[in-house]
XYZ file of C-alpha atoms in Angstrom:
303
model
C 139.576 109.947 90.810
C 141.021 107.069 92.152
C 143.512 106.870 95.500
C 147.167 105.927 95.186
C 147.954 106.073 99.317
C 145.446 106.089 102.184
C 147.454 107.584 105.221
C 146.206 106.022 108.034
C 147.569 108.103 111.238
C 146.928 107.042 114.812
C 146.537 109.995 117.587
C 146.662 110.520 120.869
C 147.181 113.444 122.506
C 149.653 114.422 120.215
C 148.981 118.506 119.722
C 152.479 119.322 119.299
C 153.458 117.030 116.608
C 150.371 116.429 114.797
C 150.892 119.445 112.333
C 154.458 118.633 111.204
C 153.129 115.149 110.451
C 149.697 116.429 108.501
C 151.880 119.132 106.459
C 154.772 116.520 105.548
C 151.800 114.500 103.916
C 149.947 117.489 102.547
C 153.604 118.345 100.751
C 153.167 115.093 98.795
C 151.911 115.429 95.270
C 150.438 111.316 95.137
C 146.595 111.152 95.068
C 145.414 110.476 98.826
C 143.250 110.505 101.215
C 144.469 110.938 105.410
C 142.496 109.207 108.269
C 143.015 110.576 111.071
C 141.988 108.118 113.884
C 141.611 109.797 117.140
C 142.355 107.177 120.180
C 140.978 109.636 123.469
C 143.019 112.514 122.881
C 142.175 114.959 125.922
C 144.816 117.634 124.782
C 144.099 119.931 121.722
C 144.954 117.095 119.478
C 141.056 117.368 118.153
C 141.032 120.756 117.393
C 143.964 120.582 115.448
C 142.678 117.708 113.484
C 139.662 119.770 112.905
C 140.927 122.644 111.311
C 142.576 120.416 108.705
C 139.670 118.757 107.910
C 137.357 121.717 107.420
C 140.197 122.443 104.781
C 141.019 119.453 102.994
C 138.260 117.049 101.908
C 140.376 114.120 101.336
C 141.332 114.743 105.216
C 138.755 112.268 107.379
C 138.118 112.431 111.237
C 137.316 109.660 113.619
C 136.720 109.952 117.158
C 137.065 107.264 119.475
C 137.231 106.034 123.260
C 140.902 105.444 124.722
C 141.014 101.613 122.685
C 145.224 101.489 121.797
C 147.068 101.817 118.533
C 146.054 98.982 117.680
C 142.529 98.946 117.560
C 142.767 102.565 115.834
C 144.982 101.546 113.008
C 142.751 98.733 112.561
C 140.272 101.015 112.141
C 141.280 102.887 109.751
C 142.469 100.184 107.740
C 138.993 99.221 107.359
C 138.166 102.522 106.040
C 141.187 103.133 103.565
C 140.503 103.469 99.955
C 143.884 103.765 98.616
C 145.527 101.247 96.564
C 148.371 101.503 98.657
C 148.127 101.786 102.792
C 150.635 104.148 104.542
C 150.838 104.109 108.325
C 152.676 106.980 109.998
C 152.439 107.571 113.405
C 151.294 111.319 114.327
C 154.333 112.385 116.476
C 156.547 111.245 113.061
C 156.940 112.702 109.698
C 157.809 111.834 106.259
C 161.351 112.964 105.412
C 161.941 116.545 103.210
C 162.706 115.248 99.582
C 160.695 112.010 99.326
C 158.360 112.066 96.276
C 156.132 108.860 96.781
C 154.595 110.042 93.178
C 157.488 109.210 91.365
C 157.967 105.928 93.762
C 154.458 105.018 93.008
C 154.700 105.665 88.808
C 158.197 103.158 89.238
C 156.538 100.780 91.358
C 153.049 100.822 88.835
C 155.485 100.874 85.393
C 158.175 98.134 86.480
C 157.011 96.018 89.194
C 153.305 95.752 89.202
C 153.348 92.613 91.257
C 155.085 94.064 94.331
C 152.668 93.766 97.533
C 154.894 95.420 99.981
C 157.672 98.358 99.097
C 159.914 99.833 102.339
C 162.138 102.470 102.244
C 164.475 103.167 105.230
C 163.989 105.566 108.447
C 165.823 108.331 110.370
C 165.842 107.706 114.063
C 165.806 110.723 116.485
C 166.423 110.425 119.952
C 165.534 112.865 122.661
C 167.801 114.285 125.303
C 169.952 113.157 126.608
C 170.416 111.257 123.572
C 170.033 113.329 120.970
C 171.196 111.699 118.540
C 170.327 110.445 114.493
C 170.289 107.465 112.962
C 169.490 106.431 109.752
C 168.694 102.561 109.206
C 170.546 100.584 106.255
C 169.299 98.842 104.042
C 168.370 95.498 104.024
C 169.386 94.216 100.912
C 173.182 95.798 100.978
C 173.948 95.573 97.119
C 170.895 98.337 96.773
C 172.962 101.793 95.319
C 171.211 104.568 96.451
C 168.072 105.353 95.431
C 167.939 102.151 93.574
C 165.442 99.750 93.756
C 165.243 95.586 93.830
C 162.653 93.240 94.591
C 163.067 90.046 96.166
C 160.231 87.308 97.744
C 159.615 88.479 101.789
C 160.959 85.748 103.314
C 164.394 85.844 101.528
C 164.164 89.424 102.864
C 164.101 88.062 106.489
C 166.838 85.779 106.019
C 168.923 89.107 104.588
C 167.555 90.546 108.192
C 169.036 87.922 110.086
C 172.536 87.935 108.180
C 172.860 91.337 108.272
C 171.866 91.615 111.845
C 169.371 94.378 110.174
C 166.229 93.178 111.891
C 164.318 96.838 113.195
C 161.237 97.181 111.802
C 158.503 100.044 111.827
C 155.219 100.318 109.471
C 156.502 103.581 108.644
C 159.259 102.321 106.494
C 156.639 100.297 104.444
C 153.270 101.120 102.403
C 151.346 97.612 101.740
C 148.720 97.290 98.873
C 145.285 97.310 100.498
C 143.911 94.845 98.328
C 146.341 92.141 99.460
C 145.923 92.858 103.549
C 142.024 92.376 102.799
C 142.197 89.228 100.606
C 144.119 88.020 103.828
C 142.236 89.608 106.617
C 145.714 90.804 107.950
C 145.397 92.903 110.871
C 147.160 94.993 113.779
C 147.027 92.078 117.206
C 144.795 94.203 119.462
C 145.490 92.450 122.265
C 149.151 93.348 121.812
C 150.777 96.419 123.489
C 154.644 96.039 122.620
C 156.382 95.332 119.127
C 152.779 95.492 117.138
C 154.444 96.723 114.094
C 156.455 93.404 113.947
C 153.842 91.204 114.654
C 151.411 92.908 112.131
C 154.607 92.894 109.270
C 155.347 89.065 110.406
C 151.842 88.654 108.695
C 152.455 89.980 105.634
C 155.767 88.502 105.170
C 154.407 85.040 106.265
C 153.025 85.119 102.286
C 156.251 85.401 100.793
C 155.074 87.795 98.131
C 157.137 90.445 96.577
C 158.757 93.106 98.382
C 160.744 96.292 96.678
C 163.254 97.703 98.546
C 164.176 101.068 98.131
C 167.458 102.960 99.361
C 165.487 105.992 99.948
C 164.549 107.865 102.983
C 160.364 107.371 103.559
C 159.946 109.182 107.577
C 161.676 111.042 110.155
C 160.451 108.089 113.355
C 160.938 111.063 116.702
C 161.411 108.473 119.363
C 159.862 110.730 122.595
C 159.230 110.079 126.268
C 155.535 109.056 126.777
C 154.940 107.258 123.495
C 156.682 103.415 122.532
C 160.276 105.243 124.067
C 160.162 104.401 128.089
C 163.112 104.536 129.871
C 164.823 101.349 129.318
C 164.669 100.366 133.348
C 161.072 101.034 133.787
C 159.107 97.945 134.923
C 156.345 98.916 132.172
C 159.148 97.728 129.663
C 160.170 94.974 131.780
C 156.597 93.029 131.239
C 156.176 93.843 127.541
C 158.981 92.368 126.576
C 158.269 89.431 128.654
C 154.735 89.478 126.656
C 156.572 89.981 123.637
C 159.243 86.164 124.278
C 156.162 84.563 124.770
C 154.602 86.072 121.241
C 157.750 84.441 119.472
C 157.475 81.306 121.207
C 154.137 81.052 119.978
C 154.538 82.417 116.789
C 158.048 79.924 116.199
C 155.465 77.137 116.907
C 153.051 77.840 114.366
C 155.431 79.222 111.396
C 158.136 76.989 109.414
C 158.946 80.095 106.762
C 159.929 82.346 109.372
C 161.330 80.619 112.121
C 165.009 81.273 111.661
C 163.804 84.969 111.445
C 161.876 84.558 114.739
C 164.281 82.311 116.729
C 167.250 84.930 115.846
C 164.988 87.539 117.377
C 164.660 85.599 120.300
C 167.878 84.680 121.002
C 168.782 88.399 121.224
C 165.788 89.665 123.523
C 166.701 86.657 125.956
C 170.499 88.052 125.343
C 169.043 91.463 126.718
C 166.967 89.632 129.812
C 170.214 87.947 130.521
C 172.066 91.318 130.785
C 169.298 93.169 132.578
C 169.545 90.485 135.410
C 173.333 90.275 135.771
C 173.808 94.108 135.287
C 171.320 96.641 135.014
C 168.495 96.405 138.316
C 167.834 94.350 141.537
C 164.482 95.245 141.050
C 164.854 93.555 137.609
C 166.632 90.669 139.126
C 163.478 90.219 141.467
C 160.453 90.818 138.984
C 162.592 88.153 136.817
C 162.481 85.709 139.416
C 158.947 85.859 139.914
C 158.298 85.606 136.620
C 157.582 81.739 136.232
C 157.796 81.495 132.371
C 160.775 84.051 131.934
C 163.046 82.243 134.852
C 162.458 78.735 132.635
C 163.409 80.699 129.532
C 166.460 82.159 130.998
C 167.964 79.461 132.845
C 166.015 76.516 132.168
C 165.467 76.489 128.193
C 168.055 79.137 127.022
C 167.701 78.449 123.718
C 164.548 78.359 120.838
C 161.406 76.274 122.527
């Protein structure tokens, strides 16, 4: 029989989510198979993953040494199957309701060439948050639970206009075939924003994307994962990693530079805030930050 979706699902030490996000898979009716790529976990994470798999044989286990996100998704990309690749993080879930089946028989029946297909997300923020928030859609003539195609990069200028630009790999599932055929990858050697650098990749290609007005995953933004507190210093140098990714990237790219230089423009918006507002410490790791202090004050604006 052959494999719709391959769910590829990074973990590490994750023991108190990783159930929710097996069972809201296992409630899906599509023909799958779930890798579950194990990054180091030193909690019960294994054992949980374990019992699943001595239950399920579609349900794979890898083990590996402490390598990132990254390098585990990348992993399990290698090993996926599926027409279709899926990757949810293991402290998310996919939303109650969604039936990728019957997304998968419309996708198959009326657009066959589609590459990439994104739904939208529910954002839930800890306490003191504690809030929801579910993202829009892109294209904003989509009715709900509609569905329209359109090339990728005419999708990132629609990000830009609408000022719509988040993006996770949750909200998408990419064909496998077409992510081989370009040796597209997760950036190893990047430890902030890898889901946008990965997605830039596919979109560079400009091949067809459906958009549909549908909830895909629940993304539980915790402490400890990608949600630091936003005047840590950890944050401070990943971004500052992350301007000089889209300086680079803006360099090499002419399809989505306005895409890129919008994105910019904002996280140097953010810097600039930080240093007037938020931290002296801030103020001080900016100033010894060679590169950053030219961007800021020097060369405000795209390289």
């Amino acid at each position: 029989m052959s494999i719709a979706m391959s769910f590829i699902i990074p973990m590490y030490n994750v023991a108190p989510y990783l159930q929710r996000c097996i069972d809201s898979i296992l409630a899906q009716t599509i023909s799958k198979e779930i890798l579950l790529i194990d990054d180091g976990s030193t909690d019960e994470t294994l054992n949980i993953a374990l019992s699943y798999v001595r239950q399920y044989p579609f349900i794979h286990l890898v083990a590996n040494q402490h390598q990132g996100v990254s390098s585990v998704r990348n992993m399990g990309l290698r090993l996926a199957k599926g027409e279709f690749v899926f990757f949810l993080d293991a402290d998310d879930c996919l939303a109650p309701g969604l039936d990728l089946q019957a997304i998968y028989t419309q996708i198959e029946t009326h657009y066959p060439e589609a590459v990439i297909v994104k739904g939208l997300l529910q954002i839930h923020l800890p306490a003191p948050f504690n809030t929801i928030n579910t993202s829009r859609p892109v294209m904003t003539t989509l009715e709900p639970h509609s569905m329209m195609v359109v090339g990728s990069i005419a999708f990132t200028e629609h990000m830009v206009r609408t000022d719509n630009c988040f993006i996770h790999t949750g909200s998408y599932f990419i064909r496998r075939a077409f992510l081989r055929e370009h040796s597209i990858y997760f950036h190893e050697q990047t430890a902030f924003m890898e889901d946008f650098q990965f997605l830039c990749d596919v979109f560079e290609y400009d091949k067809p994307i459906v958009e549909i007005s549908t909830l895909f995953f629940y993304y539980m933004r915790r402490y400890g994962s990608s949600f630091p507190l936003m005047g840590s210093m950890e944050v401070f140098h990943k971004k500052a990693g992350f301007l000089a990714y889209l300086r680079e990237a803006m360099a090499h790219t002419q399809r989505l530079k306005p895409y890129l230089r919008y994105l910019y423009q904002r996280q140097l918006q953010e810097y600039q805030y930080i240093y007037d507002v938020v931290s002296i410490e801030y103020k001080y790791a900016i100033q010894g930050h060679p590169e950053l202090r030219q961007w800021l004050f020097i060369l405000p604006d795209e390289p």
